Amino acid sequence: MEVNIGVQNVAREIALETDASADEVSAAIDAALTDGGVLRLTDTKGRQILIPGRALGWVQVGESEKSKVGFGQL
């Protein structure tokens, strides 16, 4: 699952790949926003990303796009 996170007052977004499902990521985001807690996600390499819920600007959750190999017609 690909997750892109915008943090308030930061120009760059945070992009990560995680093995969690979209529902699990959404639940973690909801918990961070409602409890005023911390969004805690683990990427595919086992690294944890921690972002204070009050600093979240936006979050985009979507399937990873598989890169296409070879020559094809569009």
Short mmCIF file of C-alpha atoms in Angstrom, two decimals:
data_model
loop_
_atom_site.label_atom_id
_atom_site.label_comp_id
_atom_site.label_asym_id
_atom_site.label_seq_id
_atom_site.Cartn_x
_atom_site.Cartn_y
_atom_site.Cartn_z
CA MET A 1 0.00 0.00 0.00
CA GLU A 2 1.38 3.42 -0.94
CA VAL A 3 0.82 6.24 1.56
CA ASN A 4 1.63 9.92 0.92
CA ILE A 5 1.44 12.29 3.88
CA GLY A 6 1.45 16.08 3.86
CA VAL A 7 2.67 17.71 7.07
CA GLN A 8 1.65 21.26 7.96
CA ASN A 9 4.32 23.91 7.33
CA VAL A 10 6.58 21.40 5.53
CA ALA A 11 7.08 21.69 1.77
CA ARG A 12 7.92 18.03 1.08
CA GLU A 13 5.50 15.18 1.46
CA ILE A 14 6.33 11.89 3.15
CA ALA A 15 5.92 8.88 0.85
CA LEU A 16 6.12 5.30 2.08
CA GLU A 17 5.18 1.76 1.15
CA THR A 18 3.53 -0.33 3.84
CA ASP A 19 2.23 -3.88 4.08
CA ALA A 20 -0.80 -2.65 6.06
CA SER A 21 -4.20 -2.61 4.37
CA ALA A 22 -6.06 0.59 3.51
CA ASP A 23 -8.45 -0.05 6.42
CA GLU A 24 -5.56 -0.41 8.89
CA VAL A 25 -3.94 2.81 7.66
CA SER A 26 -7.27 4.65 7.83
CA ALA A 27 -7.87 3.41 11.37
CA ALA A 28 -4.40 4.62 12.44
CA ILE A 29 -5.08 8.04 10.88
CA ASP A 30 -8.50 8.31 12.56
CA ALA A 31 -7.02 7.38 15.94
CA ALA A 32 -4.24 9.98 15.59
CA LEU A 33 -6.72 12.70 14.69
CA THR A 34 -9.43 11.94 17.25
CA ASP A 35 -7.21 11.26 20.23
CA GLY A 36 -4.71 14.01 19.41
CA GLY A 37 -2.12 11.26 19.39
CA VAL A 38 0.58 10.16 17.01
CA LEU A 39 0.22 8.55 13.59
CA ARG A 40 2.47 5.50 13.70
CA LEU A 41 3.07 3.55 10.49
CA THR A 42 5.64 0.88 9.63
CA ASP A 43 7.05 0.75 6.12
CA THR A 44 7.95 -2.40 4.17
CA LYS A 45 11.55 -2.26 5.46
CA GLY A 46 10.41 -2.28 9.10
CA ARG A 47 11.09 1.42 9.80
CA GLN A 48 8.52 3.31 11.87
CA ILE A 49 7.24 6.72 10.86
CA LEU A 50 5.78 8.81 13.68
CA ILE A 51 3.87 12.03 12.99
CA PRO A 52 1.91 14.04 15.58
CA GLY A 53 -1.79 13.97 14.68
CA ARG A 54 -2.10 17.75 15.06
CA ALA A 55 0.62 18.24 12.37
CA LEU A 56 -1.14 16.21 9.65
CA GLY A 57 -2.16 18.28 6.65
CA TRP A 58 -3.45 15.54 4.35
CA VAL A 59 -3.02 11.81 3.71
CA GLN A 60 -3.40 9.92 0.43
CA VAL A 61 -3.83 6.17 0.67
CA GLY A 62 -3.77 4.03 -2.47
CA GLU A 63 -2.54 0.90 -4.13
CA SER A 64 1.03 0.83 -5.33
CA GLU A 65 1.29 1.36 -9.05
CA LYS A 66 3.27 -1.42 -10.67
CA SER A 67 5.78 -0.08 -13.16
CA LYS A 68 5.29 -1.32 -16.68
CA VAL A 69 8.19 -2.87 -18.49
CA GLY A 70 8.63 -3.04 -22.23
CA PHE A 71 7.13 -1.29 -25.17
CA GLY A 72 3.40 -1.10 -25.37
CA GLN A 73 0.71 0.95 -26.92
CA LEU A 74 -1.21 3.39 -24.82
#
